[in-house]
Coordinates of C-alpha atoms in Angstrom, one line a residue:
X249 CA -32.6 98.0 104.9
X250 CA -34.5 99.3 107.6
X251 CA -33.2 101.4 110.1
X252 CA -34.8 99.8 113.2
X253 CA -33.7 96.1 112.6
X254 CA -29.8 95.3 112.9
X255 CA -28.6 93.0 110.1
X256 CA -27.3 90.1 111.1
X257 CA -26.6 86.7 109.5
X258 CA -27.3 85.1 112.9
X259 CA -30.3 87.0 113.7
X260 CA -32.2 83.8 112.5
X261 CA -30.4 81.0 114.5
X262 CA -32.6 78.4 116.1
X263 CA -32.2 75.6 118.5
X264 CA -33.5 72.1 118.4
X265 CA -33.7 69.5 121.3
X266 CA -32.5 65.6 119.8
X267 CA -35.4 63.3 119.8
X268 CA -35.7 60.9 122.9
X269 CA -34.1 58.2 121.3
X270 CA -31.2 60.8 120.2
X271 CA -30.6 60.9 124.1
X272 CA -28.0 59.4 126.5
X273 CA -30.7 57.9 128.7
X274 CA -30.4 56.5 132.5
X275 CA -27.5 58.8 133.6
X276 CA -26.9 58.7 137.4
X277 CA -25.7 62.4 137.4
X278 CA -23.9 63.1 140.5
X279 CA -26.0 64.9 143.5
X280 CA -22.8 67.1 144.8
X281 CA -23.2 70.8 145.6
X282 CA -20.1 71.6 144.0
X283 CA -20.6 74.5 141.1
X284 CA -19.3 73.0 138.0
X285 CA -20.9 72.4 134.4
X286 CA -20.9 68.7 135.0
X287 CA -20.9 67.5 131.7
X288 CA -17.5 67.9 129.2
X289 CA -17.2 66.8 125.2
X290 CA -15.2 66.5 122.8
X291 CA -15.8 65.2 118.9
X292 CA -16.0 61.7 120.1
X293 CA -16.9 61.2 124.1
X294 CA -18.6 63.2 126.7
X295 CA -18.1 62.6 130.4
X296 CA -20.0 63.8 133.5
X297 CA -19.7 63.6 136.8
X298 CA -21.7 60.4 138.0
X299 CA -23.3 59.4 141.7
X300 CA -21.4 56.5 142.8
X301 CA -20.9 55.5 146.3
X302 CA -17.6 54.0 147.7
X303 CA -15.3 57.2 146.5
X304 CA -15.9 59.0 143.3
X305 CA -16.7 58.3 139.7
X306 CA -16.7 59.9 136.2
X307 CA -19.0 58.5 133.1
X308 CA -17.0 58.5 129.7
X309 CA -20.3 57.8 126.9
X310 CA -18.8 57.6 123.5
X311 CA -21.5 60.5 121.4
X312 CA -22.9 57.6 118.9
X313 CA -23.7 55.6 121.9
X314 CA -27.1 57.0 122.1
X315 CA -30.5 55.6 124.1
X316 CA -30.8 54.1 127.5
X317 CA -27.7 53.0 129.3
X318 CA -27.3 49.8 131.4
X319 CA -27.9 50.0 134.8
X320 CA -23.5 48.5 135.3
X321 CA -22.3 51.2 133.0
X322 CA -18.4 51.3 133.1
X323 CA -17.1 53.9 135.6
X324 CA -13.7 55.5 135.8
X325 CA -12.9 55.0 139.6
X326 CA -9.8 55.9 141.2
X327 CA -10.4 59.0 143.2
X328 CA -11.5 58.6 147.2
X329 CA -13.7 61.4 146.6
X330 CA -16.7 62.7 144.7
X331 CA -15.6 64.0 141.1
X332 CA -15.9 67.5 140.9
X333 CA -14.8 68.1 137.4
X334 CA -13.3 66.9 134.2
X335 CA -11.9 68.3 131.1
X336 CA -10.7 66.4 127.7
X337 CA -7.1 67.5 126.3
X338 CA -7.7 69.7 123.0
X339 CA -5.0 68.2 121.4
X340 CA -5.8 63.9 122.2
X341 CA -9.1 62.8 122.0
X342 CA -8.1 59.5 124.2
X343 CA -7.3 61.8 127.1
X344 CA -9.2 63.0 129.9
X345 CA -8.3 65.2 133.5
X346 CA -10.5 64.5 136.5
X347 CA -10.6 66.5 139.8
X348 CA -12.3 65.9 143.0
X349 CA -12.3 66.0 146.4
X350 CA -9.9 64.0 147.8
X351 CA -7.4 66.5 146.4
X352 CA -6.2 64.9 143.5
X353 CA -5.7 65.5 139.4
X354 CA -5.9 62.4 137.8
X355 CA -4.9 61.8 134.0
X356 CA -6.7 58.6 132.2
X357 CA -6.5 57.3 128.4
X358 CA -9.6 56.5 127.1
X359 CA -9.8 52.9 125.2
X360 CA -10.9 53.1 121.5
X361 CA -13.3 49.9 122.6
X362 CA -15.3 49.6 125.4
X363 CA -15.4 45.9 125.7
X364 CA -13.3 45.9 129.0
X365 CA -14.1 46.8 132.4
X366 CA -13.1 50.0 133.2
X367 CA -13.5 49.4 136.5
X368 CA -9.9 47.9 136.6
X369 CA -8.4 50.4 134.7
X370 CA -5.9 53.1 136.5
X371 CA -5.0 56.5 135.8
X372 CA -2.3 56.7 133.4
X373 CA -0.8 59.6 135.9
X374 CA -1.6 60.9 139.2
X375 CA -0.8 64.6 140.2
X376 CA -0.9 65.6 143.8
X377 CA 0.1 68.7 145.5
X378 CA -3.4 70.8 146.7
X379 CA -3.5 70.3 150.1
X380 CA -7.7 70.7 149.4
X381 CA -10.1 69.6 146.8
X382 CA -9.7 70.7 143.1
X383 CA -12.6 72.4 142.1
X384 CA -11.7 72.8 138.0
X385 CA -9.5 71.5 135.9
X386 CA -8.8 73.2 132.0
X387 CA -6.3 72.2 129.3
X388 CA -4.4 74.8 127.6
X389 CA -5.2 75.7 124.5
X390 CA -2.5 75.9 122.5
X391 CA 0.4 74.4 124.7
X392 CA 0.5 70.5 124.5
X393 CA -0.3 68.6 127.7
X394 CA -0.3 71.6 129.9
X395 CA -3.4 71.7 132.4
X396 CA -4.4 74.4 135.3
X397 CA -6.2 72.8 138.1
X398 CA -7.2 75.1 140.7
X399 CA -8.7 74.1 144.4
X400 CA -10.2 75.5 147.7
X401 CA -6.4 75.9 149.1
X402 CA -6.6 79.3 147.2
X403 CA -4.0 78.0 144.6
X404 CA -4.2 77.1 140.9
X405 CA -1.4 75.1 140.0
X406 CA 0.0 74.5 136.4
X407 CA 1.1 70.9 135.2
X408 CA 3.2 69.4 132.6
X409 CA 1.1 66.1 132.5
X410 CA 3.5 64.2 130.2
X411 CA 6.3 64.9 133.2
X412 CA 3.9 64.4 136.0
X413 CA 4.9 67.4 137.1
X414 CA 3.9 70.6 138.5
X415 CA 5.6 74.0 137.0
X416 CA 4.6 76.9 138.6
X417 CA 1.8 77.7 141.3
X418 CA -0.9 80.7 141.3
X419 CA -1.3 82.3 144.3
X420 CA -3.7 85.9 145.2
X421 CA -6.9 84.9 145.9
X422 CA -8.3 85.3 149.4
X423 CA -11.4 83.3 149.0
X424 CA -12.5 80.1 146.8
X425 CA -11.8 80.0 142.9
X426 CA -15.5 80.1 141.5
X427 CA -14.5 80.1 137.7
X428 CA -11.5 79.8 135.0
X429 CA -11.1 81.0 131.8
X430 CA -7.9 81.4 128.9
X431 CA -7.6 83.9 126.3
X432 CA -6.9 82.8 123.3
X433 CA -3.6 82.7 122.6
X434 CA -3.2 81.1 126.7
X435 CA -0.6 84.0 127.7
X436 CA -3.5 85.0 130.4
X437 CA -6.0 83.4 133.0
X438 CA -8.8 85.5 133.8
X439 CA -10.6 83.9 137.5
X440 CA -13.7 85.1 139.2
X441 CA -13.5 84.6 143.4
X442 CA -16.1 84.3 146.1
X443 CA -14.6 87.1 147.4
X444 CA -15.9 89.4 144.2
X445 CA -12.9 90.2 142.6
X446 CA -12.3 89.7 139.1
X447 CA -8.6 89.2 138.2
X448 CA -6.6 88.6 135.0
X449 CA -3.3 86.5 135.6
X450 CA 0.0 86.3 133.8
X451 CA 0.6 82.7 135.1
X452 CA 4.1 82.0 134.5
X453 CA 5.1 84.7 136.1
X454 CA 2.2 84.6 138.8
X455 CA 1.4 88.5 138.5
X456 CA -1.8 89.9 138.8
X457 CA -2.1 91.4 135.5
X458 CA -5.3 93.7 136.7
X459 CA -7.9 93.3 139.2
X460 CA -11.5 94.3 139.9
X461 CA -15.0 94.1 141.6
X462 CA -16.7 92.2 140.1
X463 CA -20.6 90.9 140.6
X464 CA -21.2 91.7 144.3
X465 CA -23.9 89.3 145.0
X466 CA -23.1 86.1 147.0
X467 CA -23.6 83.5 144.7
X468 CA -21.9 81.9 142.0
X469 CA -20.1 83.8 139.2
X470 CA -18.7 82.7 136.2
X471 CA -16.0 84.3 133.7
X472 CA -15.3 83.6 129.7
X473 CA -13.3 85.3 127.3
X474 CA -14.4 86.9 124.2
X475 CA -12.0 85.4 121.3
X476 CA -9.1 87.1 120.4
X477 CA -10.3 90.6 122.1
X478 CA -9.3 91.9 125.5
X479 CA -12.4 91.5 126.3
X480 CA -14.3 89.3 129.3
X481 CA -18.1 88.5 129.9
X482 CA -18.7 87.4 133.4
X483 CA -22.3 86.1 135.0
X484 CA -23.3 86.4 138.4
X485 CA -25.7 88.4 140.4
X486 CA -26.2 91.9 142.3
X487 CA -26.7 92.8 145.4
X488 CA -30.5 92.5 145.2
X489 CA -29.4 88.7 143.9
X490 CA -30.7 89.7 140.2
X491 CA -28.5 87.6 137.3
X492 CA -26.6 90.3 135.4
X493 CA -24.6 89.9 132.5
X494 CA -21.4 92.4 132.5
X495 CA -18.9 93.0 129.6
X496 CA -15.5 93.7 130.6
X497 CA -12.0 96.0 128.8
X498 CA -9.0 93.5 130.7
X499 CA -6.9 96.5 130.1
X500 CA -9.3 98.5 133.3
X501 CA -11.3 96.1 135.6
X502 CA -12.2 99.8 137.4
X503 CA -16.1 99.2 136.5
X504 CA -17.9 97.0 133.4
X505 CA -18.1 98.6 129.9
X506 CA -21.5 97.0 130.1
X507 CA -24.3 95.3 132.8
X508 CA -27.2 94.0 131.7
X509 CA -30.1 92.8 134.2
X510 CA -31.3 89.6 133.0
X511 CA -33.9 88.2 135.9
X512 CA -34.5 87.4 139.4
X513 CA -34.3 84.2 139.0
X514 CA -31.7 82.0 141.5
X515 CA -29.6 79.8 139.4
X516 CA -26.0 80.3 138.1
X517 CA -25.6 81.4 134.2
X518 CA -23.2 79.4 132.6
X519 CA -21.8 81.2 129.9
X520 CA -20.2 79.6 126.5
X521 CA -18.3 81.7 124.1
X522 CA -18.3 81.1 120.4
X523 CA -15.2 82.9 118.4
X524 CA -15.9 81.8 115.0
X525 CA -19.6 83.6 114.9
X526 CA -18.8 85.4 117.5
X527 CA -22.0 84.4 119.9
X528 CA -22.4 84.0 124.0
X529 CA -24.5 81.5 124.6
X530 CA -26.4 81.7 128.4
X531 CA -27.4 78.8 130.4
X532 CA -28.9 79.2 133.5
X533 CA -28.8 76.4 136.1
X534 CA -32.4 75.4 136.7
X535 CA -33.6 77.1 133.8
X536 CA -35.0 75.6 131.0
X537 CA -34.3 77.9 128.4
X538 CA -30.7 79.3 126.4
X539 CA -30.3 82.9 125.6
X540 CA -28.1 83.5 123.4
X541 CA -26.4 87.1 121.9
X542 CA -23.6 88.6 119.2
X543 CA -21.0 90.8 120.4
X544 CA -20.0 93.5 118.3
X545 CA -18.4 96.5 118.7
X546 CA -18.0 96.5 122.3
X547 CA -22.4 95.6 122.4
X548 CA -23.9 92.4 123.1
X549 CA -26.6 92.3 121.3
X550 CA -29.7 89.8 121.7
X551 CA -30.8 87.2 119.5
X552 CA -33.4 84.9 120.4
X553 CA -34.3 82.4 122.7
X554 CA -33.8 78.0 123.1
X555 CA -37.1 77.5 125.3
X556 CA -37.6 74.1 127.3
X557 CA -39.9 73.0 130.0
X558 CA -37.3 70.3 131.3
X559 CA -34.8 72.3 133.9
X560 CA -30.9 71.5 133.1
X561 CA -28.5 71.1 136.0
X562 CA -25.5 71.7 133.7
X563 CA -24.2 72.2 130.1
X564 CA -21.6 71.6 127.5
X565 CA -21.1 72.5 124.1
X566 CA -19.3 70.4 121.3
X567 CA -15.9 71.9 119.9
X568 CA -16.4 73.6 116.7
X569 CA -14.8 70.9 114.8
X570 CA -17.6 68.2 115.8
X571 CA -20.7 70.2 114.2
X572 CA -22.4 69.4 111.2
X573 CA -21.3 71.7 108.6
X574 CA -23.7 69.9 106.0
X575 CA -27.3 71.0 108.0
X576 CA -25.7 74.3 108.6
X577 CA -24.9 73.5 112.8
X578 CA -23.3 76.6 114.3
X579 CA -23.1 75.2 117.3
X580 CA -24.3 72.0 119.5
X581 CA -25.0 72.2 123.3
X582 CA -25.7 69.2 125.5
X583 CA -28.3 69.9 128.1
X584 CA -28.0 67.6 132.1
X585 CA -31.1 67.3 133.3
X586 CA -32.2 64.6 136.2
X587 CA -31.3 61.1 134.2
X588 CA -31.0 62.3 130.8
X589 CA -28.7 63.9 128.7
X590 CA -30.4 66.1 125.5
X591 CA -28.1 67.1 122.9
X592 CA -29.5 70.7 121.6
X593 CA -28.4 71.9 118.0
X594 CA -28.5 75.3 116.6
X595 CA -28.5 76.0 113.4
X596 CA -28.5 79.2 110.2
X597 CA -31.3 78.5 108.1
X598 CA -29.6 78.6 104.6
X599 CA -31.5 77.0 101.6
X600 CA -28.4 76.3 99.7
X601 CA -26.6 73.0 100.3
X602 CA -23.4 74.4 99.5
X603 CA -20.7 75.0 102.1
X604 CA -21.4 77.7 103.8
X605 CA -17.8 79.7 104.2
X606 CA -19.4 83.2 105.6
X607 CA -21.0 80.8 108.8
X608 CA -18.0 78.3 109.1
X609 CA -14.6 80.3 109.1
X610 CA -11.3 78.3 109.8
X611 CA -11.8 76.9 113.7
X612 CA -9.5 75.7 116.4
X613 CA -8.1 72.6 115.4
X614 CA -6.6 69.7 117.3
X615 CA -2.9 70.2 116.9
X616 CA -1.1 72.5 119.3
X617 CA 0.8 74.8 118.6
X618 CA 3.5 74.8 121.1
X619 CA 4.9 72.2 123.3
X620 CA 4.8 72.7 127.2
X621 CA 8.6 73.3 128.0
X622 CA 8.3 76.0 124.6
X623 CA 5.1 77.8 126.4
X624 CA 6.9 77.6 129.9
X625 CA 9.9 79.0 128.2
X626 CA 7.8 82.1 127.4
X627 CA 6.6 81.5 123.9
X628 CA 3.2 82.8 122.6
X629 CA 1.3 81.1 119.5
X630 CA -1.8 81.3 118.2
X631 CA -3.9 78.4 118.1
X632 CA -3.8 76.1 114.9
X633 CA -6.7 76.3 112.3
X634 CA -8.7 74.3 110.0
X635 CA -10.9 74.8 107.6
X636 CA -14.2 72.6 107.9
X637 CA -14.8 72.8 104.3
X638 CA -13.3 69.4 103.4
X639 CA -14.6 68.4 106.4
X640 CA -12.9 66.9 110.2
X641 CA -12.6 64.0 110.4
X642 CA -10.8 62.1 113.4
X643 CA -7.1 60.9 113.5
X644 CA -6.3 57.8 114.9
X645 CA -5.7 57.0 118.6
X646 CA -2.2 58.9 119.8
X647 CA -1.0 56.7 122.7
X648 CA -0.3 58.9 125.5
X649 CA 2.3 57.7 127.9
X650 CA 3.3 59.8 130.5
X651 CA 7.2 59.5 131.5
X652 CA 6.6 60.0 135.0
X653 CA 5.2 56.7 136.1
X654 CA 2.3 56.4 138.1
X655 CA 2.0 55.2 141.7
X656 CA 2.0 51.1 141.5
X657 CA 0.3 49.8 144.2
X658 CA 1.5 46.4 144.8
X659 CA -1.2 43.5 145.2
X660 CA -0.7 41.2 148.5
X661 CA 0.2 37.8 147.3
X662 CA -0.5 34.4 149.2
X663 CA 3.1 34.6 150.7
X664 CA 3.4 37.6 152.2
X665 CA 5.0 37.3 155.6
X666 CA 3.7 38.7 158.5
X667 CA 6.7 41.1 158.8
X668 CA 5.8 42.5 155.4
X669 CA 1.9 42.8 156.5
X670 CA 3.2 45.2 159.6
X671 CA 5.2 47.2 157.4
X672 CA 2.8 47.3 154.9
X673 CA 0.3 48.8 157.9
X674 CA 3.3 51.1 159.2
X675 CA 3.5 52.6 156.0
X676 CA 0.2 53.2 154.7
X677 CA -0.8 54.5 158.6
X678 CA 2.5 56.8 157.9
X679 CA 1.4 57.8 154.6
X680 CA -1.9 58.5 156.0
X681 CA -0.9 60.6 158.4
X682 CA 1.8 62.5 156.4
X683 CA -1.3 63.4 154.6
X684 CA -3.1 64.9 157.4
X685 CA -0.4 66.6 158.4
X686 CA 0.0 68.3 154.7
X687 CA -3.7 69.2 154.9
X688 CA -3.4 71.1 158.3
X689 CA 0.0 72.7 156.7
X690 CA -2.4 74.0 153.5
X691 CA -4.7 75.0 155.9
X692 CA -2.6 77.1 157.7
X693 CA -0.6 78.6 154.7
X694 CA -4.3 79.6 153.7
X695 CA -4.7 81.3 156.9
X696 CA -1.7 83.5 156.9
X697 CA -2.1 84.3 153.2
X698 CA -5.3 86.0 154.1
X699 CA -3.8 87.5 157.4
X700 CA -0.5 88.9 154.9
X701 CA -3.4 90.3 152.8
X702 CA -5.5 91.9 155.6
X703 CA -1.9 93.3 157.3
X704 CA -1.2 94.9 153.7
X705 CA -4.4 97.2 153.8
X706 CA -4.0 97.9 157.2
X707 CA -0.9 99.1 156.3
X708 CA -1.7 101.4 153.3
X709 CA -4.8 102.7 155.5
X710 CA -2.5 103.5 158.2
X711 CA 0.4 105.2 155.4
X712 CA -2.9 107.0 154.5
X713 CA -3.8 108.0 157.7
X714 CA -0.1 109.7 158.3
X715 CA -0.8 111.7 155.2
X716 CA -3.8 112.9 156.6
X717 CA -2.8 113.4 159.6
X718 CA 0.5 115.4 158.6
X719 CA -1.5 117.3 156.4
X720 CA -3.9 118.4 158.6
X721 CA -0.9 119.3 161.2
X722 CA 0.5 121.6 158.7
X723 CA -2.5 123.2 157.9
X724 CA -2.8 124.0 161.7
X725 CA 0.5 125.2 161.7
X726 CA 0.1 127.5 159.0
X727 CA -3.1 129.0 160.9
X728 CA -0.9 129.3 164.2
X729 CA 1.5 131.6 162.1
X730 CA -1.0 133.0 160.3
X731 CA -2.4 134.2 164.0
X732 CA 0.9 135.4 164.8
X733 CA 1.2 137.3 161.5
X734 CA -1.3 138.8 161.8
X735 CA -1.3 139.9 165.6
X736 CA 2.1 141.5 164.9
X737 CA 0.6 143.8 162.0
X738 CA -2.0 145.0 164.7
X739 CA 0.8 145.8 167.4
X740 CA 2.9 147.8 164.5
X741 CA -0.5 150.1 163.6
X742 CA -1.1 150.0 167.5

């Protein structure tokens, strides 16, 4: 072997764009500023965030509908405001989180067929508590129906979606949540901030676990975990707005193990972790091309290159246990771009047609390993594996019904009086304004958290300052008698 080339059984990997007819074709991808990856799969669906007008929308496309959409594609409606993320549940295929601006978290099942309009269908659950929008929204992985949402009232919130209810509530940033990531096992949260910290969390008992600065350039940064390490990758950009890929010990957020300088250029990296090979995968918004590298022994080491001439405006990847095992797919990224939706594969070049166990060890599977009350209880568990050799094939649909009913709205029949019509108006203009005034409440909350924050260092500066200031007094006095000392030595020889 040669001592100048690192051996590598990934050192070969190469990416493939789907042909156009392998596309999801005339997608209305939504135009909101909002940082998010836009696009979210599982082994049967994808959704993305869609550009509808008269509140917001989400697109759920099942993956073997490929080619051109129609132009009255089914939507999932039922937020007031633009959806701003979604995320599918790890352990229910038929179940799907939205987030958006009107403040909510909805929960919706997705029908096996889609011969019915979705239009009419409703949200299996609604959660409500951020008094702002929710930015993200991410499933646990390994406690069942347990989902972080977090939103621009500073606050990530943690929900028992069966219950409908919310368990416990994250507080300690000063500035909006940018990005959120679990470790593996879900016993931490590690978030990056527009105010350029980087913090890890022990969320149920909503501790700062360790905290750092992180990327101190203004724009967006992102944060993943590496596997089951304590390590973190994070994107985002320098004070000379360069991208710059750091590599991070959780144990001491003091400074980066690691920075690399990437480019100049101006769009967010979006970066995707693979456990099982052990590869980060680097998307940059705007970009047409993937990077992508192999950690190992604290080094992230690059690989090659997925070059395109068509810009992406956000990614996904497929969970391990939707790749092809047979073609020798290590992984499968789906690339946004204007109207179109381009699945890209990468794959090990292997001439046997054998399974491959050295490129495909066991993988995440879809049952959890813990149930929500167990992991709010304070149990830990690994996640559940399977081994791809025989095969994954998908389990039938697993009703999901919520015992916390969702809000019934109740539809205005021929007969209504015109006493029920004015309390029908009284009620929703109450409602309405109850919600205003639980905006302007969050608002304020935000407000003094930051002020509780600022009055804290101003504290410890002034404690510091005493200290200082004490010390220097004693030093003083110590000359003064010193002086004296020494003046009463010269009067004894005098």
């Amino acid at each position: 072997m040669s001592r100048f080339v690192r051996a590598s059984k990934y050192r070969h990997v190469y990416g493939s764009a789907a042909k156009r007819d392998g596309c999801y074709d005339n997608i209305r991808v939504s135009a909101n500023a909002w940082d998010t990856n836009m696009v979210k799969l599982n082994p049967l669906f994808l959704s993305v965030n869609w550009n509808a007008s008269g509140g917001g929308a989400f697109a759920v496309i099942p993956l073997s509908t490929v080619g051109k959409l129609p132009d009255n594609y089914p939507l999932y409606r039922g937020h007031t405001g633009p959806v701003l993320d979604t995320d599918f549940n790890p352990f229910n295929d038929y179940v799907i989180a939205s987030g958006a601006e009107d403040g909510k978290v909805m929960i919706w099942a997705i029908p096996e067929v889609y011969e019915e309009d979705l239009e009419e269908v409703a949200p299996v659950s609604k959660l409500s508590g951020h008094g702002r929008k929710v930015g993200q929204v991410l499933f646990h992985p390994v406690a069942d129906n347990v989902l972080a949402s977090a939103s621009t009232d500073l606050t990530i919130k943690l929900w028992d979606i069966e219950k409908g209810i919310e368990r416990q509530q994250i507080t300690g940033h000063t500035e909006i949540i940018q990005s959120l990531a679990w470790n593996y096992n879900g016993s931490l949260l590690a978030t990056t901030c527009r105010d350029k910290k980087l913090r890890v969390f022990d969320v149920r008992s909503n501790k700062i676990v360790q905290e750092g600065p992180g990327h101190q350039g203004v724009k967006g940064s992102r944060v993943v975990w590496l596997g089951e390490t304590d390590r973190l990758a994070t994107t985002g950009f320098s004070r000379m707005s360069d991208r710059q890929l750091n590599l991070w010990d959780t144990t001491d957020l003091s400074k980066p193990i690691k920075t690399e300088f990437l480019d100049t250029s101006s769009g967010v990296l979006m970066p995707f972790y693979d456990a099982d090979t052990k590869m980060l995968y680097l998307a940059g918004k705007g970009d047409g091309n993937i990077r992508y590298y192999e950690y190992e022994n604290d080094e992230l080491f690059p690989l090659s290159e997925f070059k395109s001439g068509d810009p992406q405006r956000g990614m996904g990847f497929l969970p391990k246990r939707g790749v092809n095992v047979a073609d020798c797919e290590i992984a499968r990224a789906y690339k946004v771009g204007t109207t179109l939706i381009e699945p890209i594969s990468f794959t090990v070049p292997r001439k046997s047609d054998a399974f491959q166990s050295d490129i495909f060890p066991p993988t995440i599977g879809d049952e959890p390993a813990l149930t929500a009350d167990e992991w709010f209880g304070g149990k830990n568990a690994n996640p559940k594996l399977i081994d791809l050799e025989a095969g994954f094939s998908v389990k039938e649909k697993k009703e999901f019904v919520p015992s916390a009913p969702v809000e019934e709205q109740q539809a205005k029949s021929p007969t209504t009086t015109m006493h029920e019509k004015d309390y029908q108006e009284a009620y929703h203009e109450l409602r309405k304004e109850n919600e205003d005034l639980k905006n302007s409440l969050s608002q304020r909350e935000v407000k003094i958290r930051i002020l509780e924050i600022e009055l804290e260092k101003m504290k410890e500066q002034m404690a510091q300052l005493k200290t200082e200031v004490s010390s220097e007094e004693g030093q003083s006095q110590e000359k003064v008698v010193e002086n004296i000392e020494s003046e009463a030595k010269k009067d004894e020889s005098d």
